[in-house]
XYZ file of C-alpha atoms in Angstrom:
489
model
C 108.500 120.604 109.726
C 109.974 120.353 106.484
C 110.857 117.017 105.700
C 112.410 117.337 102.274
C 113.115 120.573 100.866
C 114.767 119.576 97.409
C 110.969 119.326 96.756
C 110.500 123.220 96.704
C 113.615 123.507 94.679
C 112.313 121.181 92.097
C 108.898 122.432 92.040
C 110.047 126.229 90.918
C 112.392 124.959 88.417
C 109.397 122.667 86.793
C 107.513 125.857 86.616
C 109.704 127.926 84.593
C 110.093 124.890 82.359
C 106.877 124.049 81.867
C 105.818 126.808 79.081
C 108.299 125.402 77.040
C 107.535 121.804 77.258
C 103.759 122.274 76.426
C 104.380 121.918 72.798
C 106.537 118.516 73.091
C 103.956 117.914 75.590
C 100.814 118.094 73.534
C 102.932 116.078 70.546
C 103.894 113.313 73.066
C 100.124 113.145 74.429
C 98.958 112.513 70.706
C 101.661 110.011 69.988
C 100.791 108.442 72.830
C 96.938 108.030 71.840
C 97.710 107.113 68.516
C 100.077 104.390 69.856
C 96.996 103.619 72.444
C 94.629 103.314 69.124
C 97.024 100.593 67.459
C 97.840 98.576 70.394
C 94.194 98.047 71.000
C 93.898 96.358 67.718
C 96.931 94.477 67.454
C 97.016 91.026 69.066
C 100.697 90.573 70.378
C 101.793 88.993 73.523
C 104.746 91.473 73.811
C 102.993 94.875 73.972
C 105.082 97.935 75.473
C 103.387 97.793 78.690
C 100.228 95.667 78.602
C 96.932 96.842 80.810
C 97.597 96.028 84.594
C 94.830 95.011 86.844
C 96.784 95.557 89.947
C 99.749 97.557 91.644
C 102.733 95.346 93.316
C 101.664 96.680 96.870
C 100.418 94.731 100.239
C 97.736 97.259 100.658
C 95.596 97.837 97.282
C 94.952 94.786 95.393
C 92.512 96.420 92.947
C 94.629 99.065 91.092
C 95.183 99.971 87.298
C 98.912 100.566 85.741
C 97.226 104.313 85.110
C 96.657 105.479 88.689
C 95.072 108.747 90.012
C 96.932 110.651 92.417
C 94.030 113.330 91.989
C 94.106 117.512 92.400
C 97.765 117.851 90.183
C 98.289 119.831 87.170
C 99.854 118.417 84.131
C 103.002 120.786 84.218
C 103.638 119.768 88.306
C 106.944 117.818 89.164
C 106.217 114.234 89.366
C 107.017 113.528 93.263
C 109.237 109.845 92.945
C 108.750 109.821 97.324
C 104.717 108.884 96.551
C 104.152 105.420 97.399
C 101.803 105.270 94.348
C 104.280 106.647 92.578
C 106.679 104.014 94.100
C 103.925 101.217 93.366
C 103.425 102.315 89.728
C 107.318 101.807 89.262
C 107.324 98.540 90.082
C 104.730 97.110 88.305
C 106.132 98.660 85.275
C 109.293 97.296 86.102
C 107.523 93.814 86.335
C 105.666 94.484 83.247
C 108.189 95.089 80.956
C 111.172 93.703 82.121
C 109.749 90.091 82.463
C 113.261 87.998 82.143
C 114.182 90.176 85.311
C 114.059 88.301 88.696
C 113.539 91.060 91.355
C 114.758 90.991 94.288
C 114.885 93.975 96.381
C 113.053 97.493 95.261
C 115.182 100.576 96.561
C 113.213 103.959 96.820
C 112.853 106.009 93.983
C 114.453 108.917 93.709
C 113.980 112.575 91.915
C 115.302 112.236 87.687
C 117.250 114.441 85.820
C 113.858 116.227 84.892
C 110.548 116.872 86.217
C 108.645 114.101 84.727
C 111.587 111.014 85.324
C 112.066 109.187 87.956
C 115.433 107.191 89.156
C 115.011 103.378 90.876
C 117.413 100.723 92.003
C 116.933 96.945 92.611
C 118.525 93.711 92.955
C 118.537 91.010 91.067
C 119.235 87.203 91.082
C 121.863 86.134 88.182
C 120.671 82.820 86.747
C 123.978 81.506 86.924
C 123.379 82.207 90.949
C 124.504 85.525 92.589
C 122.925 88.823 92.946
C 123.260 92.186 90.980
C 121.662 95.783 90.802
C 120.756 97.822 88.326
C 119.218 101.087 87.930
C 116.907 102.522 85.894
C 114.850 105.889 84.455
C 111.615 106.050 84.489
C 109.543 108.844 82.119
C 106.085 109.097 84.056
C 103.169 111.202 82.019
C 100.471 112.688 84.255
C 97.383 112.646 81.703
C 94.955 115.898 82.020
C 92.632 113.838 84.250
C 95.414 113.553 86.995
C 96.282 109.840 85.895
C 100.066 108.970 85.612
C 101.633 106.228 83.419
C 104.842 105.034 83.137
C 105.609 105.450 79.019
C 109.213 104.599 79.010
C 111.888 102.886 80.391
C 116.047 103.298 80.227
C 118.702 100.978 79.562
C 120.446 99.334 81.707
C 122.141 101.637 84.305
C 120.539 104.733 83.401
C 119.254 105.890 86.610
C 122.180 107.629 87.980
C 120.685 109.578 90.482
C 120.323 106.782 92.381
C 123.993 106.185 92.751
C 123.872 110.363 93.675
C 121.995 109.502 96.368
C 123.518 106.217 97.639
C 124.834 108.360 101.452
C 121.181 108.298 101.864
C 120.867 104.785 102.082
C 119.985 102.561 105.044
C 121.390 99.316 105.682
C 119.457 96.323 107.064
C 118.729 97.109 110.987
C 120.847 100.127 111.268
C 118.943 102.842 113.030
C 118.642 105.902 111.185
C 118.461 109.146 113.558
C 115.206 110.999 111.732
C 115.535 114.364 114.178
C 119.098 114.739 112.440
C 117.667 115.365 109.461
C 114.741 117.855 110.900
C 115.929 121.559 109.337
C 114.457 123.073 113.018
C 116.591 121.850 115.913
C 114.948 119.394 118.052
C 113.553 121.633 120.680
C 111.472 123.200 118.263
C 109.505 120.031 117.596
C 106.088 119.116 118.802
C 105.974 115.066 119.966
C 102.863 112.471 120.924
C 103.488 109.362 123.156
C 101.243 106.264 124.219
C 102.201 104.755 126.787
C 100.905 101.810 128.395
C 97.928 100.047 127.346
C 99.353 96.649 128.529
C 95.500 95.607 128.496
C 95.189 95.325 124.451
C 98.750 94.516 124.302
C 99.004 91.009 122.996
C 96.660 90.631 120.297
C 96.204 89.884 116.706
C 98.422 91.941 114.083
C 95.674 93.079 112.445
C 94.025 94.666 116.145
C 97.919 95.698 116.569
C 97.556 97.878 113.277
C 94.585 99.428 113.740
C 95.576 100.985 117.450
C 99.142 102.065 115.871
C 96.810 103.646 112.985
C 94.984 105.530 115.429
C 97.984 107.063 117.130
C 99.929 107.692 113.846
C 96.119 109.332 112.474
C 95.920 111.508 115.765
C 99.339 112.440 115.697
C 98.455 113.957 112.532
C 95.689 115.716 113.389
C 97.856 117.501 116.110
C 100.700 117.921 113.822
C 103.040 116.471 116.197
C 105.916 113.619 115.581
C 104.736 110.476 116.611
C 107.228 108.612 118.719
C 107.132 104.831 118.378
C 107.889 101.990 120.417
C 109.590 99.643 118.179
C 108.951 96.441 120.721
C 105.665 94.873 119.616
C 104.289 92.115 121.235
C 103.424 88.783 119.006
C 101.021 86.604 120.019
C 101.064 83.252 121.021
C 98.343 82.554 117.643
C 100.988 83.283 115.373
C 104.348 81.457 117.281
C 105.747 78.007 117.048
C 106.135 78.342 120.945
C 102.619 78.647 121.877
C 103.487 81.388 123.492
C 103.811 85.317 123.168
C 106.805 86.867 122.347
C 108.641 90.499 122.088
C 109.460 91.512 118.227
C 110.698 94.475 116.202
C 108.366 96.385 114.321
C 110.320 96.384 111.387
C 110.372 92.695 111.149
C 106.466 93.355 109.735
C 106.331 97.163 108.641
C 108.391 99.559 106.679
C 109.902 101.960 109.521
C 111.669 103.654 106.955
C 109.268 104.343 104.791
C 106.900 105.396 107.074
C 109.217 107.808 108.010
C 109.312 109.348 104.591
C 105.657 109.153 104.405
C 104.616 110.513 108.263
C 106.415 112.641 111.337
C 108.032 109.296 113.551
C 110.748 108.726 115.564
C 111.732 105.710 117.232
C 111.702 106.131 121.034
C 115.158 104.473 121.465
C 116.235 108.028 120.132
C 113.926 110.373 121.195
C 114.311 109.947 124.960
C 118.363 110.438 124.572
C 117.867 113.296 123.086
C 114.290 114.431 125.015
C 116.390 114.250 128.390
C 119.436 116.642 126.862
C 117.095 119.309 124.978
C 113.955 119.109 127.521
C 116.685 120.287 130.385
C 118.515 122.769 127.976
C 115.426 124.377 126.877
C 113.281 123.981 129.791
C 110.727 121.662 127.428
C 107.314 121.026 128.834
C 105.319 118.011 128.938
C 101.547 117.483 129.300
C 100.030 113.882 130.779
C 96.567 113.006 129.623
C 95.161 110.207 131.156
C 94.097 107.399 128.312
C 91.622 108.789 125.655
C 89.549 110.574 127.937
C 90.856 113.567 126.895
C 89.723 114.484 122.985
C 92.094 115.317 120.106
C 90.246 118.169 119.320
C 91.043 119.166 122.784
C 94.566 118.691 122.305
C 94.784 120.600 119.476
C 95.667 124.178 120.538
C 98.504 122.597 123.426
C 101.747 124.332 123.392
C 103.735 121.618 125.714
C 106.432 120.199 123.334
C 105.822 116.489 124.491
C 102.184 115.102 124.885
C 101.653 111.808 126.908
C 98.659 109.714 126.851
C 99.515 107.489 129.724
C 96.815 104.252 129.184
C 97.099 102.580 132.415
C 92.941 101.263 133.224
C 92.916 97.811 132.316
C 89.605 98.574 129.892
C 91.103 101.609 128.615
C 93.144 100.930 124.822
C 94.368 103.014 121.877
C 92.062 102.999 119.678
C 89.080 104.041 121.476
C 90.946 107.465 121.245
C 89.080 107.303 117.251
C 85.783 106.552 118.633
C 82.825 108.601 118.979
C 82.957 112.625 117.949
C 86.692 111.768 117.101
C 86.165 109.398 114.625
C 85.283 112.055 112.228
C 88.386 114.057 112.865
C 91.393 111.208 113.023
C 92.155 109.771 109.353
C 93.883 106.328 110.036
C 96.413 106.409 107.335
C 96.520 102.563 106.074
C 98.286 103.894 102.923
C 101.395 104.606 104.512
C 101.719 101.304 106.765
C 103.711 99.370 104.038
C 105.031 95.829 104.858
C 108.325 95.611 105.342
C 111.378 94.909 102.956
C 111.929 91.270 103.386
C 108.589 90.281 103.828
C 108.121 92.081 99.968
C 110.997 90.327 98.916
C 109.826 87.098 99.729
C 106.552 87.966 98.169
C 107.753 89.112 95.188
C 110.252 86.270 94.393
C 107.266 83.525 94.699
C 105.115 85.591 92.534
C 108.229 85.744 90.040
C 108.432 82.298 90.013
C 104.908 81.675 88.211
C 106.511 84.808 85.638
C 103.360 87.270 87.425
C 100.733 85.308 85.861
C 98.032 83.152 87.968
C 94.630 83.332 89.609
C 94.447 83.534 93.369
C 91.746 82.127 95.883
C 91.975 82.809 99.649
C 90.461 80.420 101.191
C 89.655 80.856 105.092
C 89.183 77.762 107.343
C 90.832 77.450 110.603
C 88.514 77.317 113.506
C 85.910 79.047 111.771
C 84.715 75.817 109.398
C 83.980 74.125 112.787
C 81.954 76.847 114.625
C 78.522 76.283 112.502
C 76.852 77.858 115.264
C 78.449 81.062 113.972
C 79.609 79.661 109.996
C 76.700 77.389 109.039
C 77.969 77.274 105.475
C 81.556 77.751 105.701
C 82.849 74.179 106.036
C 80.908 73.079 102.603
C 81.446 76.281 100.268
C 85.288 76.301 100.967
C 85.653 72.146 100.281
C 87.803 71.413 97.419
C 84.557 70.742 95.527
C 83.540 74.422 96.401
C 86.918 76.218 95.539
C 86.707 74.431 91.981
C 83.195 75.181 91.348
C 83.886 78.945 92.002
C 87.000 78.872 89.856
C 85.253 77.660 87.154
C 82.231 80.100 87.820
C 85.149 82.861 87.181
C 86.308 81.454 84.105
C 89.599 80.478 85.424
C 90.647 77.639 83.112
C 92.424 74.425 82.821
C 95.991 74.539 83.431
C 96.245 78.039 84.934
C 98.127 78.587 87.703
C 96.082 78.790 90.779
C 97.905 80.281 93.680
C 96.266 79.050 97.274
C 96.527 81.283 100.091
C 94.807 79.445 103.386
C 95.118 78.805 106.536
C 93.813 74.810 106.283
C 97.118 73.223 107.823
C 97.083 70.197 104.911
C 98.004 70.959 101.389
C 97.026 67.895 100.744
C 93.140 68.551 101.307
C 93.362 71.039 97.939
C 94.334 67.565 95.942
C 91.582 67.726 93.881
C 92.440 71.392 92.155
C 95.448 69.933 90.864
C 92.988 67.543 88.726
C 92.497 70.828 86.594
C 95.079 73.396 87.876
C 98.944 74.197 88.513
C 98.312 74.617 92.077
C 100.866 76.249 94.496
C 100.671 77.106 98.142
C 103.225 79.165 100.071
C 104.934 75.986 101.650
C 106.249 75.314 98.157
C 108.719 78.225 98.225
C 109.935 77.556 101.955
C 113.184 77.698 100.514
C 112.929 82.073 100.211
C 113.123 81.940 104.298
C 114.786 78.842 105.182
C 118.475 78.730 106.616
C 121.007 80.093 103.444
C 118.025 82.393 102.121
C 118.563 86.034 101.863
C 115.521 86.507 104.437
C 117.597 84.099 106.653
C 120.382 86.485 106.394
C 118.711 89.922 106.558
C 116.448 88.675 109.709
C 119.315 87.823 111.281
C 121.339 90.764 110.887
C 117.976 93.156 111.852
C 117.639 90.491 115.195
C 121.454 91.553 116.469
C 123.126 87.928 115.354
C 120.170 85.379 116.239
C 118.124 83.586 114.122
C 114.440 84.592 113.669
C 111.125 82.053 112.742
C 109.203 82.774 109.891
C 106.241 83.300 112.065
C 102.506 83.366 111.361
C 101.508 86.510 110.755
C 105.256 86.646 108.418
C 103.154 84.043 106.943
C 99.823 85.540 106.465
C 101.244 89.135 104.918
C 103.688 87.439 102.434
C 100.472 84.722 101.457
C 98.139 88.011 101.330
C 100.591 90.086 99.392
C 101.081 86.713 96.813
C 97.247 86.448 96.424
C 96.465 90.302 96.183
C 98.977 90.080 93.193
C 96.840 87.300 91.072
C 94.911 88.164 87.777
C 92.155 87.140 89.289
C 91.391 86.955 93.252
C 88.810 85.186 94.830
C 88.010 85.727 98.484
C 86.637 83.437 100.566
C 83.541 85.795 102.102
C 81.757 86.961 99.470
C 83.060 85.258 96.660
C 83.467 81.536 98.321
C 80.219 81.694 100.941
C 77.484 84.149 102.035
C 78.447 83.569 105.384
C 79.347 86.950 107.209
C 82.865 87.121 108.043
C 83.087 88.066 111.819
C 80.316 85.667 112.304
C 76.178 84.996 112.073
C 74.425 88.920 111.245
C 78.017 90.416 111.763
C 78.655 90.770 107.979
């Protein structure tokens, strides 16, 4: 299905502009080197847009502010919908405009040329209130495929944006992605799981790798994936002790996602599956669990397919395994966190102005299992975090961001001896009651007030430390010990 066609439209007008930009092209690419040559040699703390070891993204902590986006030309249209293109906004946003405090990234949209792209955000007055500005963006893609953002307009100057403004969502409303389909819904080919209620209530990160599975098969089959937005917390990450029924946006991007991949929330698919499926006499095809391959599946003509997972031992992802596991791609890149979460994420790392030195630092339950963690407990003491600081040639009176599980701050007392040392519970006022989280959560959760959980916890404390100059993990970098346990590295 086409998703957006103002794509096609902009690629065929790049290409009849492209013979006449080559000159300005080559001349730019040669400034641009010769700019390169001097900045290299010229000591300033204020350079254009100094060397990034990172992008601002959940997902990839070890990215450059040059990215490759490989197999494009140098005359193709620059597509502003790519998350790396999204990413690479942002941190040049953060680069450059330093005295900014960011609060909320919109999604970028097409420029008024082939090489620009237009971006929104808000922004915290200092005075106290919020604002948003917009902004263009001139992205180069180099002859080796890299891209690099080598200019930014004034204030305002991305008026696309405002263009585009019907387009945007507000916080919890759900946004119908059939109605924007160009082929009517009965033309459209759809994958379900249902059931599964055995691997139901686990960790997040065994939730994300099922979902991946499904979104990776559905794929494969080149069918719209329709998603079940109730996801089932566990008790590990509730103040309850107990599980409990959340949204999937709370955690993930929904919306982008659905720029990125064929979804569709089930809340409107079956509406519309039980008018069109009667209308059009729509057929539907029931495998049982993943005994059925997706090579198998492939050549089906039924507009729905079910896998139905109702054997206790039988769970999503074991539809990847074996001679499948070379055919599904589980695409991680396009399961972003979500919106808020970001937010919250990039406001703390704001707050130490984007420049510290990050240590995860992995406790919990494991430090008193030696059995399976002999040396876990003494390389992640306070004695142990220091030495390996030091080892990296962090120095005194950096910033040292702490992302970790251990339940007292206090235990890290002895980093402060050396270091500006923050944790996550120092910034508790991003999600308490009056914060814009506060308000958003509320508004996605239909009125009622929503915890902070723990995994909320562990993606905005992940997203914090990915984001440090330098990042030290705790397996590998902290102790030999294998992370999932004795040999089980």
């Amino acid at each position: 299905m086409l998703r957006r066609p103002w794509l096609r439209f902009q690629s065929h007008k790049c290409n009849a502009l492209s013979m006449a930009a080559t000159l300005r092209f080559s001349v730019f690419v040669a400034l641009v080197l010769i700019l390169s040559i001097i900045a290299a040699t010229y000591n300033s703390q204020d350079t254009l847009f100094p060397p990034s070891s990172k992008f601002m993204n959940f997902l990839s902590s070890n990215q450059a502010a040059l990215t490759g986006i490989g197999g494009c030309g140098v005359d193709e249209a620059i597509d502003c919908g790519d998350p790396e293109v999204f990413q690479l906004l942002m941190s040049a946003a953060f680069e450059r405009l330093k005295d900014v405090d960011f609060y909320r990234f919109g999604k970028p949209v097409e420029g008024d040329n082939c090489s620009c792209c237009h971006m929104a955000w808000r922004f915290r007055h200092r005075e106290g209130g919020f604002d948003e500005d917009n902004r263009n963006f001139r992205v180069l893609r180099f002859g080796n495929g890299t891209l690099g953002v080598v200019g930014i307009g004034d204030f305002h100057s991305g008026g696309n944006v405002k263009k585009r403004m019907v387009e945007r969502v507000e916080i919890g409303e759900i946004v119908n992605g059939d109605r924007l389909m160009e082929e009517p819904f009965s033309r459209g080919k759809y994958l379900v799981y249902a059931g599964g209620d055995g691997d139901r209530c686990h960790g997040m990160g065994y939730y994300s790798w099922k979902f991946m599975c499904a979104l990776g098969e559905a794929e494969f089959l080149n069918r719209t994936l329709v998603v079940d937005m109730n996801v089932c917390l566990s008790k590990i990450y509730t103040s309850s002790g107990t599980d409990e029924d959340k949204d999937f946006r709370f955690y993930y991007d929904f919306e982008m996602l659905k720029v990125l991949s064929s979804v569709v929330d089930q809340a409107e698919f079956w509406p519309d599956w039980n008018e069109w499926s009667k209308r059009d006499g729509l057929k539907v095809r029931v495998v049982e669990g993943s005994k059925v391959t997706p090579g198998k599946l492939a050549e089906r003509n039924e507009s729905l397919i079910v896998r139905r997972f109702g054997e206790a031992d039988d769970f999503w992802w074991r539809v990847c395994e074996g001679e499948s596991g070379g055919v599904i791609q589980q695409p991680w890149h396009k399961l972003m966190p979500s919106r808020q979460l970001w937010s919250v994420a990039a406001a703390i790392t704001s707050r130490m102005a984007w420049d510290y030195d990050g240590v995860r630092v992995e406790r919990r339950e494991k430090a008193k299992k030696k059995e399976l963690w002999p040396n876990l407990d003494n390389d992640t003491s306070p004695e142990g975090v220091m030495a390996a600081l030091r080892g990296r040639g962090v120095e005194d009176g950096r910033r040292v961001y702490v992302a970790t599980d251990e339940g007292n701050a206090s235990f890290f007392d002895v980093l402060k001896e050396r270091y500006e040392v923050q944790f996550l519970d120092d910034h508790r006022d991003l999600w308490d009651g009056g914060s814009d989280w506060y308000y958003d959560m509320r508004k996605m959760n239909n009125g009622s007030a929503l915890e902070f959980d723990g995994y909320m916890r562990e993606r905005v404390d992940d997203g914090v430390f990915k984001m440090g100059k330098t990042r030290i993990e705790t397996f590998n970098d902290l102790t030999k010990d294998c992370k999932y346990g004795v040999n089980r590295c």
